[in-house]
Coordinates of C-alpha atoms and ligand atoms in Angstrom, one line a residue:
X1 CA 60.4 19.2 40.4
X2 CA 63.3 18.0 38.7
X3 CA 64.3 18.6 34.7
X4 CA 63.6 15.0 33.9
X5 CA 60.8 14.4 35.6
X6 CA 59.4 18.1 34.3
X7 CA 59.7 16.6 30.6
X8 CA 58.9 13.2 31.0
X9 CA 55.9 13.7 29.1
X10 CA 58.3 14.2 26.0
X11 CA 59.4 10.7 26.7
X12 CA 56.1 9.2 27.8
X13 CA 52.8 9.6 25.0
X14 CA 49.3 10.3 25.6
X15 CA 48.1 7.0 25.3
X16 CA 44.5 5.9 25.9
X17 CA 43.5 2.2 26.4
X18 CA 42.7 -0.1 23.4
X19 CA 39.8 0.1 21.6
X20 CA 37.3 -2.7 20.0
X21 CA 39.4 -3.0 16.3
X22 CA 36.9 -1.5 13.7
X23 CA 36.2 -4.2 11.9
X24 CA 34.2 -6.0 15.0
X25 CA 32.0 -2.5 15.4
X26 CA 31.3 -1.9 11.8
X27 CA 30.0 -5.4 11.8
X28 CA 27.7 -5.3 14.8
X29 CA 30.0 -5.5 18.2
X30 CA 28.0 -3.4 20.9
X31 CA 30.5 -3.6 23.2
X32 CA 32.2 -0.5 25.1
X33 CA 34.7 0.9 22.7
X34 CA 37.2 1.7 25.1
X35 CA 39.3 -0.9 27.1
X36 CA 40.5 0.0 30.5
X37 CA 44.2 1.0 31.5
X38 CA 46.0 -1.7 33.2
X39 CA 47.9 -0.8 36.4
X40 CA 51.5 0.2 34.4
X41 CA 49.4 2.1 32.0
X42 CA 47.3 4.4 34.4
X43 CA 50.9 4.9 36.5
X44 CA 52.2 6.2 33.0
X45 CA 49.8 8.3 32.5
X46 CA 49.1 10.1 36.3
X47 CA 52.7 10.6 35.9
X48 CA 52.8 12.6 32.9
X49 CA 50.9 15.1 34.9
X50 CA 53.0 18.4 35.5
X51 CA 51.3 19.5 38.6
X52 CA 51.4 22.5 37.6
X53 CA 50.5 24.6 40.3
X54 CA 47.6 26.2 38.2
X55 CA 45.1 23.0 37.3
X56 CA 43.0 24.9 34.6
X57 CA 41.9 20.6 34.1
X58 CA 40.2 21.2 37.8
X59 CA 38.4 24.9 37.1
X60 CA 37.1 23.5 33.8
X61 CA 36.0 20.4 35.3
X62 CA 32.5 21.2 35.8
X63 CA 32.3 19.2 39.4
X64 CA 36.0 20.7 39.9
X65 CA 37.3 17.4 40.3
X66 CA 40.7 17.5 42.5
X67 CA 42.8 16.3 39.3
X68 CA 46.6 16.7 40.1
X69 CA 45.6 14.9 43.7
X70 CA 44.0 11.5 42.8
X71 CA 46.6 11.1 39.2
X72 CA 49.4 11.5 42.4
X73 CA 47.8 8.7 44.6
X74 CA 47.5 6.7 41.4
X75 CA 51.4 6.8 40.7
X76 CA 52.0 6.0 44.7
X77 CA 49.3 3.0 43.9
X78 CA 46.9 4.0 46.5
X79 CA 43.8 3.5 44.6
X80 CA 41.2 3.4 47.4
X81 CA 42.3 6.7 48.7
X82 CA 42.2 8.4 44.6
X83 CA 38.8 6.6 45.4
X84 CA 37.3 8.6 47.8
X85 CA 38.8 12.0 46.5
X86 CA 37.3 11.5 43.2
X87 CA 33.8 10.8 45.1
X88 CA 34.0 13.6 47.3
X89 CA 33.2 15.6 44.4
X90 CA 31.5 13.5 42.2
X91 CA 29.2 10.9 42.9
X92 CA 29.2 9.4 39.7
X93 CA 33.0 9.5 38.7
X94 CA 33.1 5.9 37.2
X95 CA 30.3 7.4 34.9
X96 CA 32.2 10.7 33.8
X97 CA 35.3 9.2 33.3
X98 CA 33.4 7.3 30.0
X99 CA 31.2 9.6 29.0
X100 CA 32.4 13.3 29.7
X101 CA 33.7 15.3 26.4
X102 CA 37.0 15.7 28.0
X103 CA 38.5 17.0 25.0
X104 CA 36.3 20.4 25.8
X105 CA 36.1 20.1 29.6
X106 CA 39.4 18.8 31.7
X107 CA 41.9 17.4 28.8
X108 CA 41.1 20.6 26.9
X109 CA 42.3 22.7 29.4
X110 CA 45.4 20.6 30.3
X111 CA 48.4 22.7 30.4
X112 CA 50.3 19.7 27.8
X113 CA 47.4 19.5 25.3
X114 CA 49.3 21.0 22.6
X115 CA 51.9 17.7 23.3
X116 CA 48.9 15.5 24.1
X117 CA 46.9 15.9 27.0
X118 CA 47.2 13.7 30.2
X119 CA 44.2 10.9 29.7
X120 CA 42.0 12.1 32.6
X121 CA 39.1 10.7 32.3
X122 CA 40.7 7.1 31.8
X123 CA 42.4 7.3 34.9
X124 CA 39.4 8.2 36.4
X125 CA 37.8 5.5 34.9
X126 CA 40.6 2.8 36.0
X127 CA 40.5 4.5 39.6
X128 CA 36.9 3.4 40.2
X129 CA 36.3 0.3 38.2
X130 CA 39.6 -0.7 40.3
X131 CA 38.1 0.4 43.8
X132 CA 34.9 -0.9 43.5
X133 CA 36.0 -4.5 42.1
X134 CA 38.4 -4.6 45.1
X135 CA 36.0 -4.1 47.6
X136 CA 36.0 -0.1 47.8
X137 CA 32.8 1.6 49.1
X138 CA 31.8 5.1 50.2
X139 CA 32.5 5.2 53.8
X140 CA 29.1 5.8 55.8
X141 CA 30.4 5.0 59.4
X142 CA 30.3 8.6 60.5
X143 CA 27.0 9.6 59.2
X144 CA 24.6 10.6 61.5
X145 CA 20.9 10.0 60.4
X146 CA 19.0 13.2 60.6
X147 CA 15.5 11.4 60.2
X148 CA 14.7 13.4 57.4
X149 CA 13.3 12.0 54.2
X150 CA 13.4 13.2 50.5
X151 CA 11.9 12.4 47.3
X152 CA 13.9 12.0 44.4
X153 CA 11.8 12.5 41.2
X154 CA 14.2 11.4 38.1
X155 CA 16.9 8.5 38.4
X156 CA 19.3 10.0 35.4
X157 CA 22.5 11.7 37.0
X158 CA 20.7 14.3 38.5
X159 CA 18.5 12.5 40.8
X160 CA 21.4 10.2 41.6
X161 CA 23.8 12.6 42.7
X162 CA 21.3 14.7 44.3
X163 CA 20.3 11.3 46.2
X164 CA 24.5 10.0 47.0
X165 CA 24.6 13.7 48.6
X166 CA 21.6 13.5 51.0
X167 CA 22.8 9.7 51.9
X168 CA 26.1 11.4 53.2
X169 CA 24.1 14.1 54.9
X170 CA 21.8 11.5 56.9
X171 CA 18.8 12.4 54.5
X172 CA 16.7 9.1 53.7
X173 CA 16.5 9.6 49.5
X174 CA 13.7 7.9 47.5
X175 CA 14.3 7.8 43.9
X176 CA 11.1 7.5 42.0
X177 CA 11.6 6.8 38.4
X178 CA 9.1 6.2 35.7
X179 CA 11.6 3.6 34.2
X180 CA 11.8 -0.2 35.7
X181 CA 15.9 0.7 35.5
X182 CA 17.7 3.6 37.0
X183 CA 20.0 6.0 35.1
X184 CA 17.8 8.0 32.9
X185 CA 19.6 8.8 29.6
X186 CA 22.8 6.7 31.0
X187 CA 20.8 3.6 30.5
X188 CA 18.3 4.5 27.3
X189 CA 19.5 6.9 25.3
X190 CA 23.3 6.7 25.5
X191 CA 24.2 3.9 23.4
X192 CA 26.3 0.9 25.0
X193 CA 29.4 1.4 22.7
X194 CA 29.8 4.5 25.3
X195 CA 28.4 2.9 28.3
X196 CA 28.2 -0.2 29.5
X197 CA 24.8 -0.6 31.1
X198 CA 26.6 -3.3 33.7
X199 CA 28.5 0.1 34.9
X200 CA 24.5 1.3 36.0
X201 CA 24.0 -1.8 38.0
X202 CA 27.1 -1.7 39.8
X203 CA 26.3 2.4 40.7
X204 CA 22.7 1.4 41.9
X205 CA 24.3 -1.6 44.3
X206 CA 26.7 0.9 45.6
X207 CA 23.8 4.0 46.0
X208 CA 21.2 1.3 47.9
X209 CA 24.6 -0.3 49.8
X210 CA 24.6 3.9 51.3
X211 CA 20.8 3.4 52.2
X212 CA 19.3 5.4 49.1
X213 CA 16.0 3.9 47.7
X214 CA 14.7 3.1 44.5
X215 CA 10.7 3.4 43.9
X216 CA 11.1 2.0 39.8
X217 CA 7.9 2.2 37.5
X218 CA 6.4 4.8 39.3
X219 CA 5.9 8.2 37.1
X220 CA 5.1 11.5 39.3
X221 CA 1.8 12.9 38.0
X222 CA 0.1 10.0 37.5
X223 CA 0.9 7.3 39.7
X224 CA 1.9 9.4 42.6
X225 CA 0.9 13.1 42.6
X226 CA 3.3 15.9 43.8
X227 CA 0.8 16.3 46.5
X228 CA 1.9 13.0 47.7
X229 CA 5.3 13.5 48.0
X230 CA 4.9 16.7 49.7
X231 CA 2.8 15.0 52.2
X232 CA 4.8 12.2 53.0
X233 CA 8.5 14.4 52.8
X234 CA 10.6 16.7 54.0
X235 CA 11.1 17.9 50.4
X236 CA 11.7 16.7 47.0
X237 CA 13.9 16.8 44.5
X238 CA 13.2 17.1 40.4
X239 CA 15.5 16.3 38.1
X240 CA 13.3 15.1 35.3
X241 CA 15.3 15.9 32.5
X242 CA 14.6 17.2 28.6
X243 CA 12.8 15.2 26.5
X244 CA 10.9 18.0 24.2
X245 CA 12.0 16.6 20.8
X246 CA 13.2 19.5 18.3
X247 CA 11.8 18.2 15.0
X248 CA 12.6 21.0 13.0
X249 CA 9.2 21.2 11.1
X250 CA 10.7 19.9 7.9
X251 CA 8.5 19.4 5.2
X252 CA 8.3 15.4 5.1
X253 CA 9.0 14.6 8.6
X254 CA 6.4 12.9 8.8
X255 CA 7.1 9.9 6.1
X256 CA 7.3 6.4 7.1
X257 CA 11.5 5.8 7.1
X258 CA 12.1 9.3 9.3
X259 CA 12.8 8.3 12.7
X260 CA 13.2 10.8 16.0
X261 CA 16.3 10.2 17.2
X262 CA 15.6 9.2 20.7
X263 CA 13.2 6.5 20.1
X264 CA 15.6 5.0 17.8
X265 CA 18.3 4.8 20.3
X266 CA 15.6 3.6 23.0
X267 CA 15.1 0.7 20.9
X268 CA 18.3 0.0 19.8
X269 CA 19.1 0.0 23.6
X270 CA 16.6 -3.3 23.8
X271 CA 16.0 -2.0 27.9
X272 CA 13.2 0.1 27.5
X273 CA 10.5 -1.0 24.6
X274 CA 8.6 2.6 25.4
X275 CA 6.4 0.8 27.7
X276 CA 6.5 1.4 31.8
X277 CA 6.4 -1.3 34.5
X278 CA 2.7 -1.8 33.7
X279 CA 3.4 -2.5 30.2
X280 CA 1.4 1.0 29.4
X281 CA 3.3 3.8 27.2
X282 CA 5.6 6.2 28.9
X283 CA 4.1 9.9 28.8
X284 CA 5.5 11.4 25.7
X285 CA 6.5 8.1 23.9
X286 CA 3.1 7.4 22.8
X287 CA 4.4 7.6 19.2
X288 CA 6.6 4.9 19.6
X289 CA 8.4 3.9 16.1
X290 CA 8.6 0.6 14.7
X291 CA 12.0 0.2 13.8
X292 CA 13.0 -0.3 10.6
X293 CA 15.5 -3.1 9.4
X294 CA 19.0 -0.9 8.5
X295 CA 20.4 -3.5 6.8
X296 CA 22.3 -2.6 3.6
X297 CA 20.3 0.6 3.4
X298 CA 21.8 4.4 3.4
X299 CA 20.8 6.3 6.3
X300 CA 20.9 10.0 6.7
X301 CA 21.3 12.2 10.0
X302 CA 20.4 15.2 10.7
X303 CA 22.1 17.0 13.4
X304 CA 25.7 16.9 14.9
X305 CA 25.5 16.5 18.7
X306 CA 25.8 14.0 20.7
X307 CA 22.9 12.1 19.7
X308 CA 23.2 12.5 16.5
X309 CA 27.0 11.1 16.8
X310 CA 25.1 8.1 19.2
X311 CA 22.3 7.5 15.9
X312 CA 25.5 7.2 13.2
X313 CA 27.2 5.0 15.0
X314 CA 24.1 2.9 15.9
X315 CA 22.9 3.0 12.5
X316 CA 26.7 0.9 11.2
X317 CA 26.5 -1.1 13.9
X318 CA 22.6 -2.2 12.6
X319 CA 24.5 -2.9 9.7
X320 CA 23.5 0.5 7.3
X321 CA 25.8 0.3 3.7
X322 CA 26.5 4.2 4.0
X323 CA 25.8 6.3 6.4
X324 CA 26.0 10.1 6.5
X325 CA 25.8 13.0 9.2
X326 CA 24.3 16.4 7.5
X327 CA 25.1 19.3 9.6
X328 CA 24.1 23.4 8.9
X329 CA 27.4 24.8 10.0
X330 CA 31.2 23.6 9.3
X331 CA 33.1 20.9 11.6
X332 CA 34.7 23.5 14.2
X333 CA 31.0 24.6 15.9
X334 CA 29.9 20.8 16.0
X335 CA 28.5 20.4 19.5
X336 CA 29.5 16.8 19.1
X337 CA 32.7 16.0 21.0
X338 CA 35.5 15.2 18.9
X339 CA 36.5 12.1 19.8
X340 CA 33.4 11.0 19.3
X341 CA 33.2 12.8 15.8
X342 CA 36.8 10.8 14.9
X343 CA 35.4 7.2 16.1
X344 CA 32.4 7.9 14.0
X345 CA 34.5 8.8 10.7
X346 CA 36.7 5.6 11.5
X347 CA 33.9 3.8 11.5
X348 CA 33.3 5.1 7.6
X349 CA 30.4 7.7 8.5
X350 CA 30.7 10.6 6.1
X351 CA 30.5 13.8 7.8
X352 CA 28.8 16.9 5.3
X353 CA 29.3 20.3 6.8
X354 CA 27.5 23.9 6.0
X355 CA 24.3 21.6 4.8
X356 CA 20.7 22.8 5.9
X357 CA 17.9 20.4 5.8
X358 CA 15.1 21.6 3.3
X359 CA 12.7 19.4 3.1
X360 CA 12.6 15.3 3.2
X361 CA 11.5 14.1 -0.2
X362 CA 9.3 10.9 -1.0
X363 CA 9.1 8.9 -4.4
X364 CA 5.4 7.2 -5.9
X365 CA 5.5 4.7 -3.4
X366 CA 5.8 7.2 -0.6
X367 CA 8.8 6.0 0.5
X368 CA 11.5 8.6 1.6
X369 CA 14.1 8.7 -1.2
X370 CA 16.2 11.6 0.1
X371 CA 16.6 14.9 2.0
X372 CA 17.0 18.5 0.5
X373 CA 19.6 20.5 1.7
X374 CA 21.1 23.7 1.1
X375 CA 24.8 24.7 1.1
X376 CA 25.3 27.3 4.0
X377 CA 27.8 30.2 4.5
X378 CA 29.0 31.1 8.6
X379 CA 26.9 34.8 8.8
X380 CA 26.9 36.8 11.9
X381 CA 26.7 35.5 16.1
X382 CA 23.1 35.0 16.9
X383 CA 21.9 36.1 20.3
X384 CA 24.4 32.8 21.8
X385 CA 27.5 33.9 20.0
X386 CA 27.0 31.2 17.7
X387 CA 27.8 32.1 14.1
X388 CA 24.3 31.7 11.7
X389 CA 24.4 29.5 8.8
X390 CA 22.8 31.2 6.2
X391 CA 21.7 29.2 2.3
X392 CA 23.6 29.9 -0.2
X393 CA 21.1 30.3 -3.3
X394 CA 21.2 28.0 -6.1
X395 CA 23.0 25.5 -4.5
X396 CA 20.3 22.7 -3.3
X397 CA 20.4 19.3 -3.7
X398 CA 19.2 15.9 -2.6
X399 CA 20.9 14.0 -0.5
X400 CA 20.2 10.1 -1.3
X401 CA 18.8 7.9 1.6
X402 CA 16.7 5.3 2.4
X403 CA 16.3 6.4 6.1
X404 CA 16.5 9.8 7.6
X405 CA 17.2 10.2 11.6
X406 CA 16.2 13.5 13.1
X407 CA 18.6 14.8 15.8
X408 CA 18.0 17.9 16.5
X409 CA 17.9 17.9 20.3
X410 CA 15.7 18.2 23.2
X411 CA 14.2 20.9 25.5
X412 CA 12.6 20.4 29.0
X413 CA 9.1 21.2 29.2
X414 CA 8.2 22.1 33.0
X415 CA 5.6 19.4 33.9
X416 CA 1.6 21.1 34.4
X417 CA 1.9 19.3 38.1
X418 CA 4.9 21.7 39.2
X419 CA 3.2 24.6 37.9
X420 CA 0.1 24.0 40.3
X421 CA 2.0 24.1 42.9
X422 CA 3.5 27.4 42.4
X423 CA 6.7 26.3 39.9
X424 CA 7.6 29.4 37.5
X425 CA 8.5 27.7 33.9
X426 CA 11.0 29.8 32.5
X427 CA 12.8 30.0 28.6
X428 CA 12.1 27.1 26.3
X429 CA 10.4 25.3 28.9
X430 CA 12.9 25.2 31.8
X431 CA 11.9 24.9 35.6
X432 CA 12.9 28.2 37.1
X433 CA 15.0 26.9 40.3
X434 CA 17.5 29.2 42.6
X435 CA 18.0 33.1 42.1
X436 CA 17.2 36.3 44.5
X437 CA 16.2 35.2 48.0
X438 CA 16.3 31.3 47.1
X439 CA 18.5 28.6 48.0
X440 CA 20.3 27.7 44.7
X441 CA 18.6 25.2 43.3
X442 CA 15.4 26.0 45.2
X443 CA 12.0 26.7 43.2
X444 CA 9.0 29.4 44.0
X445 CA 7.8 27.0 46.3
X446 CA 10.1 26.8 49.8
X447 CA 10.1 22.8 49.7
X448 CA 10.7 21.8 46.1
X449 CA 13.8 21.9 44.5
X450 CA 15.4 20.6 40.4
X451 CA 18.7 20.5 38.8
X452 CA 20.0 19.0 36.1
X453 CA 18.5 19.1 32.2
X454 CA 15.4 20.1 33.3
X455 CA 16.3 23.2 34.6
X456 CA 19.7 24.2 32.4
X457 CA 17.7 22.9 29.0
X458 CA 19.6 19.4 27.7
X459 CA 23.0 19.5 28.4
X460 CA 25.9 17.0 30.0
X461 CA 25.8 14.3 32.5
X462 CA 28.6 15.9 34.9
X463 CA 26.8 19.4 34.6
X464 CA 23.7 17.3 35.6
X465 CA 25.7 15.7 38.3
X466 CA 27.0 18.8 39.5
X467 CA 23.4 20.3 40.0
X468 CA 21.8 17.1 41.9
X469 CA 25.0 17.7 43.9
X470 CA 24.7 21.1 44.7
X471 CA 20.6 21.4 45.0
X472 CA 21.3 18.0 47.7
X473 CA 23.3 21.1 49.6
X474 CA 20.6 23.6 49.9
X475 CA 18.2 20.8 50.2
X476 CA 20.2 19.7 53.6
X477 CA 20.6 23.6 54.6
X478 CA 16.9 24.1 54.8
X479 CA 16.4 20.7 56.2
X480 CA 18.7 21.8 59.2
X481 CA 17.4 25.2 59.5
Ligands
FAD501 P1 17.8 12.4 32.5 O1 19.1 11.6 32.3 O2 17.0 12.6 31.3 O3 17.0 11.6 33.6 C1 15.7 12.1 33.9 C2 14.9 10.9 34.5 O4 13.7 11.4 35.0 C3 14.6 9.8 33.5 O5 15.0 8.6 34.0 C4 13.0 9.9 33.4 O6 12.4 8.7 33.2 C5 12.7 10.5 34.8 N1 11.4 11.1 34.8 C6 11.0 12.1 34.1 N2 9.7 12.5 34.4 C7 9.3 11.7 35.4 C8 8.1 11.6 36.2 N3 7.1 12.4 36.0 N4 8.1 10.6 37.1 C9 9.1 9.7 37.3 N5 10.3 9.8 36.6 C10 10.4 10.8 35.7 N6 26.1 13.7 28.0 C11 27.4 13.5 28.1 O7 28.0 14.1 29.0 N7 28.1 12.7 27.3 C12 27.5 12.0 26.3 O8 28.1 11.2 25.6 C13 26.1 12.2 26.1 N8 25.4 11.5 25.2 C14 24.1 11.7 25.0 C15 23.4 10.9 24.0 C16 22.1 11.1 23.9 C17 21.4 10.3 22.8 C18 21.4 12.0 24.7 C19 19.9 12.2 24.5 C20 22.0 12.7 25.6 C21 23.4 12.6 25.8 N9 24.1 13.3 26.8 C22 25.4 13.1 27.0 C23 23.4 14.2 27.7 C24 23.1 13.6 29.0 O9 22.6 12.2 28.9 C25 22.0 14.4 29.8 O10 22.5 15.7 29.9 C26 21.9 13.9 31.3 O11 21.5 12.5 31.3 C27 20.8 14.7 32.0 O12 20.6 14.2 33.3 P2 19.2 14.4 34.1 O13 19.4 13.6 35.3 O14 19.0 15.9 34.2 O15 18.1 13.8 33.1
SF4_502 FE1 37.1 15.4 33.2 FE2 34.5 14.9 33.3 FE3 36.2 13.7 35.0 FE4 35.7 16.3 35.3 S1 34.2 14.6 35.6 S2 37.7 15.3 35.3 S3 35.4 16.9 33.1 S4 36.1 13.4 32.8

């Protein structure tokens, strides 16, 4: 490598492509934030890339994407070949490239972070919006059907890379989803400011262009038993996903004006009403909130993850006057990534750190008026090597608000129908899958297999993609056994 091209990234800045101005989202646009790179742009960036012989971007990329490689093809403009390397790790690249927290996974570990990371998951994003709107699709020519068949029980990005995997292997996948639409959490709980839900559409006509099938509307356990499946398959896979809501048991949950997060953002997502195909309520959603109007009023969040990043911003797009995030511990252990954190506070959310929840407080009418919080100190690492935040005395107060938005998070619950057959539910409600004498990914019983949030508690779409991947693997090992 020569000197110049070695420091061009001195010359060249981190850029990433143009956002919606903040004016149109804080006065209702809905629209993806971010822009995509043009051609120049994209070349600019790949080439501020120092292949640097040691891609920590790659190791920290949870579906060890080959990084250096495709931002090389993209400065030699050979976009259909970056293409198929980014696919032949991840089946949902297009996906990742919006919605991963790069700034704690690849661009995190980039070797010029301190001087402004290369703008990975852009690139990735321009790679495959480019492809697949010039004709680019997985090539399938030299796939040899096996005539083995699997179910698919879960369309979020699980299922979906579970089911691109066993399409490349010559497995026949059928995706059954509960849901009329496929994506799980990409299409009803992660707000369209991060995702566009055309982006969904496009994946599905590429997935059924490869063979996979979709069997929408259809919920395992009571429309189809397991036992079905089983009969009719050569296995199945179950990536159902973590929808245990956390509530926190705060004193006052329960008052009209305090919304679970998730609902809220199913609604605001206008796809899903919490009703399936049949027009009957989803298992779990039977509480289904009536929304109320945010309009001018001040709206309180509890929580500081990425759904409770995905209910701030919501709430100023529904046109909320103030809008604040409480969280128990200071702004460095946020879960939240911080990108998101920054378009949030651009936005005009007010961020309170080291604040517990108490209680939520009503007036006469029974109308929530506020929550109680507590100032919090970091103590000692709990059992995660998290630091605890632990009350201050003396120092409550009440925090005004008109609405209050739990977000707390979400824990998998194993379903009663797995554990009949012989499923082990582990920790906080997670399917036990892979271990001594199993195939990773593999469950106490030989033919069924889950990935994804279900089994590593609620986590990330790639690490979910990177599981559905993987467990496809074992899947087509005992399949060709
Ligand atoms: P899911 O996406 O939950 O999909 C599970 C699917 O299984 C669902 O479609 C469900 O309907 C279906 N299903 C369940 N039971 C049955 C049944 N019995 N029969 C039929 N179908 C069934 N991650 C990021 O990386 N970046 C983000 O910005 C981000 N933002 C998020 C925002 C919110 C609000 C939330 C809640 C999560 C966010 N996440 C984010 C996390 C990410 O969405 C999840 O980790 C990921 O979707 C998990 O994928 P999965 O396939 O395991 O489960
Ligand atoms: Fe980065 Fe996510 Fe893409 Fe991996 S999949 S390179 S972590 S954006």
């Amino acid at each position: 490598m020569s000197r110049k091209q070695a420091f061009q990234f001195l010359d060249l800045p981190r850029t990433m492509p143009q956002r919606i101005p903040v004016e149109l989202r804080t006065s209702g646009d809905w629209g993806e934030l971010y822009g995509k790179f043009g051609k120049e742009d994209a070349q600019f960036q790949a080439g501020r890339c120092l292949d640097c012989g040691n891609p920590y971007c790659s190791w920290k990329c949870p579906v060890h994407n080959a990084i250096p490689q495709w931002l090389q093809l993209v400065q030699e403009n050979r976009i259909h070949e970056a293409a198929t390397l980014c696919h032949s790790t991840n089946p949902l690249p297009e996906v990742c490239g919006r919605v991963c927290p790069q700034d704690r996974l690849c661009e995190g570990s980039c070797t010029l972070e301190e001087f402004g990371a290369v703008t990975i998951g852009a690139v990735e994003k321009y790679i495959v919006d480019t492809a697949l709107a010039t004709g680019w699709r997985p090539d399938m020519t030299a796939v040899e059907p096996t005539g083995k068949r699997v179910a698919v029980i879960g369309a979020g990005p699980a299922g979906l890379a579970c089911a691109d995997q066993l399409a490349h292997a010559g497995i026949q996948a059928v995706v059954y989803d509960r849901y009329e639409q496929i994506g799980g959490l990409l299409q009803f709980g992660i707000p369209s400011f991060k995702l566009d839900k055309a982006v969904i559409s496009r994946r599905r006509n590429v997935l059924e262009g490869m063979g996979v099938q979709f069997r929408l509307g259809v919920e395992i356990g009571r429309d189809v038993s397991v036992d079905q499946l089983l009969a009719e398959y050569d296995a199945v896979f179950v990536g159902t996903g973590a929808y245990r809501y956390t509530d926190g048991g705060l004193l006052g949950q329960d008052l009209k004006g305090v919304l679970p997060a998730l609902p809220f953002l199913v609604q605001n997502s206008r796809i899903v009403g919490g009703s399936d195909a049949h027009g009957r309520p989803i298992a779990g959603w039977e509480d289904q909130i009536a929304l109320p109007d945010l309009d001018g009023k001040r709206v309180v969040v509890l929580g500081g993850g990425d759904t409770g990043m995905d209910c701030v911003r919501s709430a100023v797009r529904l046109g909320a006057a103030k809008v604040t995030c409480a969280y128990r511990r200071d702004e460095a252990s946020m879960p939240g990534s911080a990108r998101e954190v920054a378009n949030a506070r651009e936005e005009g959310v007010r961020f309170l750190f080291n604040r517990q929840p108490l209680s939520i407080e009503a007036g006469a009418d029974d109308e929530v008026i506020g929550v109680m919080v507590v100032e919090t100190q970091l103590g000692a690492p709990d059992a995660s090597g998290r630091r605890n935040a632990v009350p201050v005395e003396g120092s409550e107060s009440l925090l005004e608000a008109d609405v209050v938005i739990i977000a707390f998070g979400f824990s998998p619950s194993t379903p009663a129908w797995l554990i009949e057959r012989g499923v082990e539910a582990g920790h906080n409600g997670r399917i036990i899958a892979g271990g001594q004498g199993r195939l990773p990914f593999q469950t106490a019983h030989p033919r069924l297999f889950a990935g994804g949030d279900a089994v590593r508690g609620a986590d990330l779409v790639v690490t979910a993609v990177a599981e559905g991947r993987d467990a496809a693997a074992s899947i087509a090992q005992l399949l060709s056994a």
